[in-house]
Coordinates of C-alpha atoms in Angstrom, one line a residue:
Chain A
M25 CA 12.5 -17.2 24.3
K26 CA 13.7 -18.6 21.1
Y27 CA 11.1 -20.5 19.2
S28 CA 12.2 -24.0 18.0
I29 CA 11.2 -27.6 18.0
F30 CA 12.6 -27.9 21.5
S31 CA 10.5 -25.0 22.8
L32 CA 7.5 -26.7 21.3
I33 CA 8.3 -30.0 23.0
H34 CA 9.0 -28.3 26.2
Q35 CA 5.7 -26.5 26.2
A36 CA 3.8 -29.6 25.2
F37 CA 4.9 -31.2 28.5
R38 CA 3.8 -28.1 30.4
Q39 CA 0.3 -27.9 28.9
Q40 CA 1.4 -24.8 26.9
Q41 CA 1.3 -22.8 30.2
D42 CA 4.8 -21.2 30.0
W43 CA 4.5 -19.2 26.7
K44 CA 5.3 -15.5 27.3
P45 CA 3.7 -12.6 25.4
A46 CA 5.7 -12.0 22.2
W47 CA 6.3 -8.4 23.2
R48 CA 6.0 -6.2 26.2
E49 CA 3.5 -3.4 26.9
P50 CA 5.9 -0.7 28.2
E51 CA 5.0 2.7 29.6
P52 CA 6.4 5.4 27.3
K53 CA 9.7 6.9 28.4
R54 CA 10.1 10.6 28.3
E55 CA 12.8 10.5 25.7
Y56 CA 14.0 8.2 22.9
D57 CA 16.8 8.6 20.3
I58 CA 14.4 7.5 17.6
I59 CA 10.6 7.4 17.3
I60 CA 9.0 5.5 14.5
I61 CA 5.4 6.7 13.9
G62 CA 3.3 3.8 12.7
G63 CA 3.4 0.2 14.1
G64 CA 2.6 -1.4 10.8
G65 CA 4.9 -3.7 8.9
H66 CA 7.2 -1.0 7.7
G67 CA 7.5 0.8 11.0
L68 CA 8.2 -2.4 12.9
A69 CA 10.6 -3.7 10.3
T70 CA 12.4 -0.3 10.5
A71 CA 12.7 -0.6 14.3
Y72 CA 13.8 -4.2 13.9
Y73 CA 16.6 -3.4 11.5
L74 CA 17.7 -0.3 13.4
A75 CA 18.2 -2.5 16.5
K76 CA 19.6 -5.5 14.7
E77 CA 21.7 -4.0 11.9
H78 CA 22.7 -0.7 13.4
G79 CA 22.9 -1.6 17.1
L80 CA 20.6 1.2 18.2
R81 CA 18.4 0.4 21.2
N82 CA 16.7 3.5 22.5
I83 CA 13.8 3.4 20.0
A84 CA 10.0 3.5 20.3
V85 CA 7.4 2.5 17.8
V86 CA 4.3 4.6 18.3
E87 CA 1.0 3.0 17.0
K88 CA -2.4 4.6 17.3
G89 CA -4.2 1.2 17.2
Y90 CA -2.8 -2.3 17.8
I91 CA 0.0 -4.2 16.1
G92 CA -1.3 -5.9 13.0
G93 CA -4.5 -3.9 12.9
G94 CA -3.7 -1.7 9.9
S95 CA -2.8 -2.4 6.3
V96 CA -0.3 -5.1 7.3
G97 CA -3.2 -7.2 8.4
R98 CA -5.6 -6.2 5.7
N99 CA -3.8 -7.0 2.4
T100 CA -3.7 -9.9 -0.1
T101 CA -0.3 -11.1 1.2
I102 CA 1.5 -11.2 -2.2
V103 CA 5.3 -11.1 -2.4
R104 CA 7.1 -10.5 -5.7
S105 CA 9.7 -8.4 -7.4
N106 CA 8.4 -8.4 -11.1
Y107 CA 8.8 -4.7 -11.7
Q108 CA 10.0 -2.9 -14.8
E109 CA 11.4 0.5 -13.9
P110 CA 15.1 0.7 -13.1
G111 CA 14.4 2.7 -10.0
N112 CA 12.1 0.0 -8.6
I113 CA 13.7 -3.4 -9.5
P114 CA 16.8 -3.3 -7.3
F115 CA 14.7 -2.2 -4.3
Y116 CA 12.0 -4.8 -4.7
E117 CA 14.5 -7.6 -5.5
W118 CA 16.4 -6.7 -2.3
S119 CA 13.2 -6.9 -0.4
L120 CA 12.4 -10.3 -1.9
K121 CA 15.9 -11.5 -1.0
L122 CA 15.2 -10.4 2.6
W123 CA 11.9 -12.3 2.5
E124 CA 13.7 -15.5 1.5
G125 CA 15.8 -15.4 4.8
L126 CA 13.3 -13.6 7.0
E127 CA 11.9 -16.5 9.1
Q128 CA 15.3 -17.7 10.2
D129 CA 16.4 -14.1 10.7
F130 CA 13.6 -13.1 13.1
N131 CA 12.9 -16.6 14.4
Y132 CA 9.2 -16.5 13.6
N133 CA 7.1 -18.6 11.2
A134 CA 5.8 -16.1 8.6
M135 CA 4.6 -19.0 6.4
M136 CA 6.6 -17.6 3.5
S137 CA 5.6 -19.7 0.5
Q138 CA 7.4 -19.1 -2.9
R139 CA 4.6 -20.6 -4.9
G140 CA 5.1 -18.3 -7.9
V141 CA 3.3 -15.2 -9.3
L142 CA 1.7 -15.6 -12.7
N143 CA 0.6 -12.5 -14.7
L144 CA -1.7 -13.6 -17.5
Y145 CA -1.6 -11.9 -20.9
H146 CA -4.6 -11.9 -23.3
S147 CA -3.3 -10.3 -26.5
D148 CA -0.2 -10.2 -28.7
S149 CA 0.6 -6.7 -27.6
Q150 CA 0.3 -7.6 -24.0
R151 CA 2.6 -10.6 -24.6
D152 CA 5.2 -8.2 -26.0
E153 CA 4.8 -5.9 -23.1
Y154 CA 5.3 -8.7 -20.6
A155 CA 8.3 -10.0 -22.6
R156 CA 9.8 -6.5 -22.2
R157 CA 9.1 -6.5 -18.5
G158 CA 10.6 -10.0 -18.1
N159 CA 13.7 -8.8 -20.0
A160 CA 13.9 -5.7 -17.8
M161 CA 13.8 -8.0 -14.7
M162 CA 16.5 -10.3 -16.1
M163 CA 18.8 -7.4 -16.9
H164 CA 18.7 -6.8 -13.1
G165 CA 19.4 -10.4 -12.4
V166 CA 15.7 -11.3 -11.5
K167 CA 14.6 -14.6 -13.1
A168 CA 11.4 -14.4 -15.2
D169 CA 9.7 -17.0 -17.4
L170 CA 7.4 -16.2 -20.3
L171 CA 4.9 -19.0 -20.6
D172 CA 2.7 -19.7 -23.7
R173 CA -0.8 -21.0 -23.4
D174 CA 0.2 -24.6 -22.9
G175 CA 2.7 -23.5 -20.2
V176 CA -0.1 -21.7 -18.3
R177 CA -2.5 -24.7 -18.9
A178 CA 0.0 -27.1 -17.3
L179 CA 0.1 -24.8 -14.2
V180 CA -3.5 -23.7 -13.8
P181 CA -5.7 -25.8 -16.1
F182 CA -9.0 -24.6 -14.6
L183 CA -8.9 -21.1 -16.1
D184 CA -11.3 -19.9 -18.9
F185 CA -8.7 -20.1 -21.8
E186 CA -11.4 -19.5 -24.4
N187 CA -13.0 -16.5 -22.9
G188 CA -14.6 -14.5 -25.7
R189 CA -13.3 -11.2 -24.6
F190 CA -10.1 -12.1 -22.7
P191 CA -8.7 -15.3 -24.2
I192 CA -5.7 -16.4 -22.2
Q193 CA -2.6 -16.5 -24.5
G194 CA 0.0 -17.1 -21.8
G195 CA 1.7 -15.5 -18.8
L196 CA 4.8 -14.1 -17.2
L197 CA 5.8 -16.2 -14.2
Q198 CA 8.1 -15.2 -11.4
K199 CA 8.7 -18.5 -9.6
R200 CA 10.4 -16.9 -6.6
G201 CA 7.3 -14.8 -5.9
G202 CA 4.5 -16.0 -3.6
T203 CA 2.7 -15.2 -0.4
A204 CA 3.4 -14.8 3.3
R205 CA 1.2 -14.8 6.4
H206 CA 0.7 -11.1 6.7
D207 CA 0.0 -10.6 10.4
A208 CA 2.7 -13.1 11.3
V209 CA 5.1 -10.7 9.5
A210 CA 4.0 -7.9 11.8
W211 CA 4.2 -10.1 14.9
G212 CA 7.6 -11.4 14.0
F213 CA 9.1 -8.0 13.4
A214 CA 7.4 -6.7 16.6
R215 CA 8.8 -9.6 18.7
G216 CA 12.3 -9.2 17.1
A217 CA 12.4 -5.5 17.8
D218 CA 11.0 -5.8 21.3
S219 CA 13.5 -8.5 22.3
R220 CA 16.3 -6.1 21.3
G221 CA 14.9 -3.3 23.5
V222 CA 12.6 -1.4 21.2
D223 CA 9.5 -0.1 23.1
I224 CA 6.3 -0.8 21.1
L225 CA 3.7 1.7 22.3
Q226 CA 0.2 0.5 21.2
N227 CA -2.9 2.7 21.5
T228 CA -0.6 5.8 21.3
E229 CA -1.8 8.3 18.7
V230 CA 0.5 11.0 17.5
K231 CA -1.4 14.3 17.6
Q232 CA 1.5 16.5 16.5
I233 CA 5.1 16.3 15.4
R234 CA 6.8 19.2 17.3
V235 CA 9.4 21.2 15.3
E236 CA 11.6 23.9 16.7
N237 CA 14.1 25.9 14.6
G238 CA 13.8 23.5 11.7
R239 CA 14.5 20.5 13.8
T240 CA 12.2 17.8 15.3
I241 CA 12.1 17.7 19.0
G242 CA 9.5 15.0 19.6
V243 CA 5.8 14.1 19.3
E244 CA 2.7 15.1 21.2
T245 CA 0.6 12.0 21.8
N246 CA -2.6 11.1 23.6
R247 CA -0.2 9.8 26.4
G248 CA 1.8 13.0 26.6
F249 CA 4.8 14.5 25.0
I250 CA 7.7 12.1 24.0
A251 CA 11.0 13.7 23.0
A252 CA 13.1 12.3 20.2
K253 CA 16.0 13.6 18.0
K254 CA 15.0 11.6 15.0
I255 CA 11.5 10.7 13.9
G256 CA 10.6 8.3 11.2
L257 CA 7.1 8.6 9.7
A258 CA 5.6 5.4 8.4
A259 CA 1.9 6.1 8.8
A260 CA 0.7 4.7 5.4
G261 CA -2.8 6.0 4.7
N262 CA -2.6 8.6 7.4
T263 CA 0.8 10.0 6.3
T264 CA -0.5 13.4 5.1
R265 CA -2.5 13.9 8.3
V266 CA 0.5 13.4 10.5
A267 CA 2.9 15.2 8.2
E268 CA 0.7 18.3 8.0
T269 CA 1.2 18.8 11.8
A270 CA 4.8 19.4 11.0
G271 CA 3.8 21.7 8.1
L272 CA 4.7 19.2 5.3
R273 CA 2.7 19.1 2.1
L274 CA 3.2 15.8 0.2
P275 CA 2.5 14.3 -3.2
I276 CA 0.1 11.8 -1.6
E277 CA -3.6 11.2 -1.7
S278 CA -5.5 8.5 0.3
Y279 CA -7.8 6.0 -1.4
V280 CA -9.7 3.0 -0.2
L281 CA -8.8 -0.5 -1.6
Q282 CA -11.0 -3.5 -1.0
A283 CA -9.9 -7.1 -0.4
F284 CA -11.9 -10.3 -0.2
V285 CA -11.7 -13.8 1.2
T286 CA -14.0 -16.7 0.4
E287 CA -14.9 -19.8 2.4
A288 CA -12.3 -22.5 2.5
I289 CA -12.2 -24.9 -0.4
K290 CA -9.8 -27.8 -1.3
P291 CA -6.5 -26.9 -2.8
L292 CA -7.2 -25.3 -6.2
I293 CA -4.9 -22.4 -7.0
P294 CA -1.2 -23.4 -6.8
C295 CA 0.3 -19.9 -7.3
V296 CA -0.7 -16.2 -7.4
V297 CA -2.7 -15.5 -10.6
T298 CA -3.3 -12.0 -11.9
F299 CA -5.7 -11.0 -14.7
G300 CA -4.2 -8.9 -17.5
G301 CA -7.5 -7.6 -18.9
G302 CA -8.0 -5.4 -15.9
H303 CA -6.5 -5.5 -12.5
F304 CA -7.3 -8.6 -10.4
Y305 CA -5.1 -10.9 -8.3
I306 CA -6.0 -14.1 -6.5
S307 CA -4.3 -16.7 -4.4
Q308 CA -5.3 -19.4 -2.0
S309 CA -4.4 -19.2 1.6
D310 CA -3.1 -22.3 3.5
K311 CA -6.5 -22.4 5.3
G312 CA -8.1 -22.9 1.9
G313 CA -9.9 -19.5 1.4
L314 CA -9.4 -17.7 -1.8
V315 CA -7.9 -14.3 -1.2
F316 CA -8.3 -11.7 -3.9
G317 CA -8.5 -8.0 -4.8
A318 CA -8.6 -5.6 -7.6
S319 CA -8.3 -1.8 -8.2
L320 CA -9.0 1.1 -5.9
D321 CA -12.5 2.4 -5.4
G322 CA -11.5 5.4 -7.4
Y323 CA -12.1 8.4 -5.1
T324 CA -10.2 9.7 -2.1
S325 CA -11.4 8.2 1.1
Y326 CA -10.4 7.7 4.7
A327 CA -13.4 5.5 5.5
A328 CA -11.9 2.0 5.9
R329 CA -14.7 0.4 3.9
G330 CA -15.4 0.2 0.2
N331 CA -18.6 0.6 -1.8
L332 CA -20.5 -2.0 -3.9
P333 CA -19.3 -0.9 -7.4
G334 CA -15.8 -2.0 -6.3
V335 CA -17.2 -5.4 -5.3
E336 CA -19.0 -5.9 -8.6
D337 CA -16.0 -4.9 -10.6
T338 CA -13.7 -7.3 -8.7
I339 CA -16.2 -10.2 -9.0
E340 CA -16.6 -9.6 -12.8
E341 CA -12.9 -9.8 -13.2
A342 CA -12.7 -13.0 -11.3
M343 CA -15.4 -14.5 -13.5
A344 CA -13.5 -13.5 -16.7
I345 CA -10.7 -15.9 -15.8
M346 CA -12.1 -18.3 -13.2
P347 CA -15.8 -18.9 -13.8
G348 CA -15.4 -22.1 -11.8
I349 CA -15.3 -20.3 -8.6
S350 CA -18.7 -18.5 -9.2
R351 CA -20.5 -20.5 -6.6
V352 CA -17.9 -20.1 -3.8
R353 CA -19.3 -17.9 -1.1
L354 CA -17.5 -14.8 0.1
L355 CA -16.7 -14.8 3.8
R356 CA -15.5 -11.3 4.3
H357 CA -14.5 -8.2 2.5
W358 CA -12.9 -5.2 3.9
G359 CA -11.3 -1.9 2.9
G360 CA -8.0 -0.3 3.8
I361 CA -6.6 3.2 3.3
M362 CA -3.7 3.5 0.7
D363 CA -1.2 6.3 0.6
M364 CA -1.2 6.7 -3.2
S365 CA 1.7 8.7 -4.5
M366 CA 1.6 10.8 -7.7
D367 CA 3.6 8.3 -9.8
G368 CA 2.6 5.1 -8.1
S369 CA 6.0 4.5 -6.6
P370 CA 7.1 4.9 -2.9
I371 CA 9.1 7.5 -1.1
I372 CA 11.9 6.8 1.4
D373 CA 13.7 10.0 2.0
K374 CA 14.7 12.9 4.4
T375 CA 12.6 16.0 4.5
H376 CA 13.5 19.6 4.7
I377 CA 13.0 19.3 8.5
D378 CA 16.1 18.1 10.3
G379 CA 15.5 14.8 11.9
L380 CA 12.2 14.0 10.2
Y381 CA 12.3 11.0 7.8
L382 CA 9.6 9.9 5.5
N383 CA 8.5 6.5 4.4
C384 CA 5.3 6.7 2.4
G385 CA 3.6 6.4 -1.0
W386 CA 3.4 2.6 -1.0
C387 CA 0.1 2.7 -2.9
Y388 CA -1.3 -0.8 -2.7
G389 CA 2.0 -2.6 -3.0
G390 CA 3.4 -2.1 0.4
F391 CA 3.3 -5.6 1.8
K392 CA 5.9 -7.1 -0.5
A393 CA 8.2 -4.2 0.3
T394 CA 8.0 -4.6 4.1
P395 CA 11.5 -6.0 4.9
G396 CA 13.2 -4.0 2.1
S397 CA 11.5 -0.8 3.2
G398 CA 12.4 -1.4 6.8
W399 CA 16.0 -2.1 5.8
C400 CA 16.4 1.0 3.7
F401 CA 14.5 3.3 6.0
A402 CA 16.6 2.1 9.0
H403 CA 19.8 2.7 7.0
L404 CA 18.6 6.2 6.2
I405 CA 17.7 7.1 9.8
A406 CA 20.8 5.6 11.3
T407 CA 23.4 6.9 8.8
N408 CA 21.5 9.9 7.4
E409 CA 22.3 8.6 3.9
T410 CA 20.1 7.0 1.3
H411 CA 20.5 3.3 0.9
P412 CA 21.8 2.4 -2.6
N413 CA 18.8 0.2 -3.3
A414 CA 16.4 3.1 -2.5
K415 CA 18.3 5.9 -4.2
A416 CA 15.6 6.5 -6.8
L417 CA 12.8 6.6 -4.2
R418 CA 13.3 10.3 -3.5
L419 CA 10.8 12.9 -2.4
D420 CA 12.2 15.5 -4.8
R421 CA 11.8 13.4 -7.9
F422 CA 8.5 15.1 -8.6
A423 CA 10.2 18.4 -8.8
T424 CA 13.2 17.1 -10.8
G425 CA 11.1 15.1 -13.2
H426 CA 12.6 11.7 -12.3
V427 CA 9.3 10.1 -11.5
I428 CA 9.0 6.3 -11.5
D429 CA 5.7 5.7 -13.2
E430 CA 5.3 1.9 -13.8
S431 CA 1.8 2.2 -15.2
G432 CA 2.4 5.4 -17.2
T433 CA -0.7 7.2 -16.0
G434 CA 0.8 10.4 -14.7
A435 CA -0.2 12.3 -11.6
Q436 CA -3.6 10.6 -11.3
P437 CA -3.4 8.4 -8.2
N438 CA -6.8 6.7 -8.6
L439 CA -5.6 5.2 -11.9
H440 CA -2.3 3.7 -10.6
Chain B
M98 CA -22.7 6.1 -3.1
R99 CA -25.2 8.3 -5.0
I100 CA -24.5 11.7 -6.4
K101 CA -27.2 14.2 -7.1
C102 CA -26.3 15.6 -10.5
P103 CA -27.6 19.2 -10.8
Y104 CA -28.9 18.4 -14.3
C105 CA -29.9 14.7 -14.1
G106 CA -30.9 14.2 -10.5
E107 CA -29.7 11.5 -8.1
R108 CA -27.5 8.9 -9.9
D109 CA -25.3 6.0 -9.0
S110 CA -21.7 7.0 -8.6
Q111 CA -20.8 4.4 -11.2
E112 CA -22.2 6.8 -13.8
L113 CA -19.6 9.4 -12.8
S114 CA -15.8 9.6 -13.1
F115 CA -13.6 11.1 -10.4
L116 CA -10.9 13.5 -11.4
G117 CA -9.7 14.8 -8.1
Q118 CA -9.3 18.0 -6.1
A119 CA -11.4 20.9 -7.2
D120 CA -10.3 24.5 -7.0
L121 CA -6.7 23.9 -8.1
V122 CA -5.6 27.0 -9.9
R123 CA -3.3 26.6 -12.9
P124 CA -0.3 28.9 -12.2
D125 CA 1.0 31.6 -14.5
P126 CA 3.6 29.9 -16.7
D127 CA 5.4 33.3 -17.1
G128 CA 5.6 33.8 -13.3
T129 CA 8.9 34.0 -11.6
D130 CA 8.3 31.0 -9.5
A131 CA 6.5 29.0 -12.3
Q132 CA 8.6 25.9 -11.8
Q133 CA 7.8 25.5 -8.2
A134 CA 4.2 26.6 -8.7
F135 CA 3.7 24.0 -11.4
H136 CA 5.2 21.3 -9.2
D137 CA 2.8 22.1 -6.5
Y138 CA -0.1 22.3 -8.9
V139 CA 0.6 18.9 -10.5
H140 CA 1.7 16.9 -7.5
I141 CA 0.8 18.4 -4.1
R142 CA -2.7 17.7 -2.7
P143 CA -4.4 18.8 0.5
N144 CA -5.8 15.3 1.0
P145 CA -8.1 16.3 3.9
A146 CA -9.7 13.8 6.3
G147 CA -13.2 15.3 6.3
V148 CA -15.1 17.5 3.9
N149 CA -13.4 18.0 0.5
R150 CA -14.3 19.7 -2.7
E151 CA -13.7 17.5 -5.7
L152 CA -14.3 17.4 -9.5
W153 CA -16.5 14.6 -11.0
L154 CA -17.6 14.1 -14.6
H155 CA -21.1 12.8 -15.2
A156 CA -19.5 10.6 -18.0
H157 CA -22.5 8.3 -18.5
G158 CA -25.1 11.0 -18.2
C159 CA -25.2 14.7 -19.1
R160 CA -21.4 14.9 -19.4
S161 CA -21.3 17.9 -17.0
W162 CA -18.3 18.6 -14.9
I163 CA -19.6 19.0 -11.3
I164 CA -18.1 19.9 -8.0
V165 CA -19.0 17.5 -5.2
E166 CA -18.5 18.4 -1.6
R167 CA -18.0 15.0 0.1
N168 CA -16.8 13.9 3.5
T169 CA -13.8 11.5 2.9
L170 CA -14.4 9.9 6.4
T171 CA -18.0 9.0 5.8
H172 CA -18.6 9.4 2.1
A173 CA -21.6 11.7 2.9
I174 CA -22.2 14.3 0.2
S175 CA -23.2 17.7 1.5
S176 CA -23.5 19.7 -1.8
V177 CA -23.2 19.3 -5.6
E178 CA -23.0 22.2 -8.1
Y179 CA -21.9 22.8 -11.7
A180 CA -18.2 23.3 -12.0
S181 CA -18.7 26.0 -14.7
P182 CA -19.7 29.4 -13.2
R183 CA -21.8 30.0 -16.2
F184 CA -24.0 26.9 -15.6
R185 CA -24.0 27.7 -11.9
E186 CA -25.6 31.1 -12.5
K187 CA -28.1 29.6 -15.0
A188 CA -29.2 27.0 -12.5
Q189 CA -30.1 29.7 -9.9

């Protein structure tokens, strides 16, 4: 069923009784051409583009939980392409271009809102650094605006401009950045893939990737063995656990990241605002809640919950730029598991095992990459060749020295 | 999370700084496979879901390097000892 104004009117006259589930609950077949491990945003986007752009149909997405229950439903929904490193910009810009046409493309309201992403700077040297980043973006055809203090004041007048320690001097604005409704993105991709014949297998956990003679032959799951010639691994925080069943050792460590949402208030924050004195980002959802987050908790973890020092740190950063929200009550906070790579940039590549493809290392920036990652990973799986926009995101870059380290912190994932 | 420093006693984890995987052995730079060995040493991690041995620095305390055995699924800490063998022997 295509969603449109006509389907809405039609349903209105039928007391909304005729809506069909957005995707099926099929029994697993014994064999598929391609299995994608991980039914998060990236896995579903990959299946969607494999079906839509490459005409492949015999595909399964295997998800241990339910669709939208992992990181794709646990993030701060920010979409942007304001990167600096030459290996990253073309990829993220391609992803943002896909975001811009996504809702029409998969016929689902993902509430994509290009409200702008504003990175605040608090010192002269930081201004120079942001100017450099803006220039790097513009050299790749991505528009960036460097605002002075008055420019920021016109946009977000309620910030603490005279903060003693972190006075706000200005900001770098990417107007095309913004937010999207995170779980609608997962649902839209799931529905789009399902309608093209992809089987989405929820509550199906991969226990082992079976490899024979250097080739993948399928996966052992809690619902039995499923054969496949090609396997795409998009398991985010659990990447290394699944990969190690195929004997792969990866440059990935898993950390917990917390996110927060407050009670709904009237419209206050018109764009995404990030704090330059630490690492803090905030936006306001369409429901009115303030959605924000900060850095990792700092130690490796698979427990999908954070600890209180992380909460304290985040709130302190919020107070440094927005003391006005100090009395707003927190509704929820939660933690998710991040696949942190050793240089802070992702990996979309083949492995030394024939038929096993890898999509991981998204750190805590995976949401904005969802369509671009799916597009490039689908291209890699379908054609066996790296997509031009992901040509720097190689697994062997750590061995060859071509790391893409945006923050310049080296192989210390808790600092990225 | 609280960590029982062998010198200072039980302290809030905010006093300590996390470095990462303990027991990584720096390879021999003159070895025949030095390039591969250093790649593994710098970039490849076991990343277990369960008990892991990791290095922490009691930065806002006694400044000892300690090895913490911690379950990454529950954050429960099963043992803490000095990283330096010399201190470990002294403590016993």
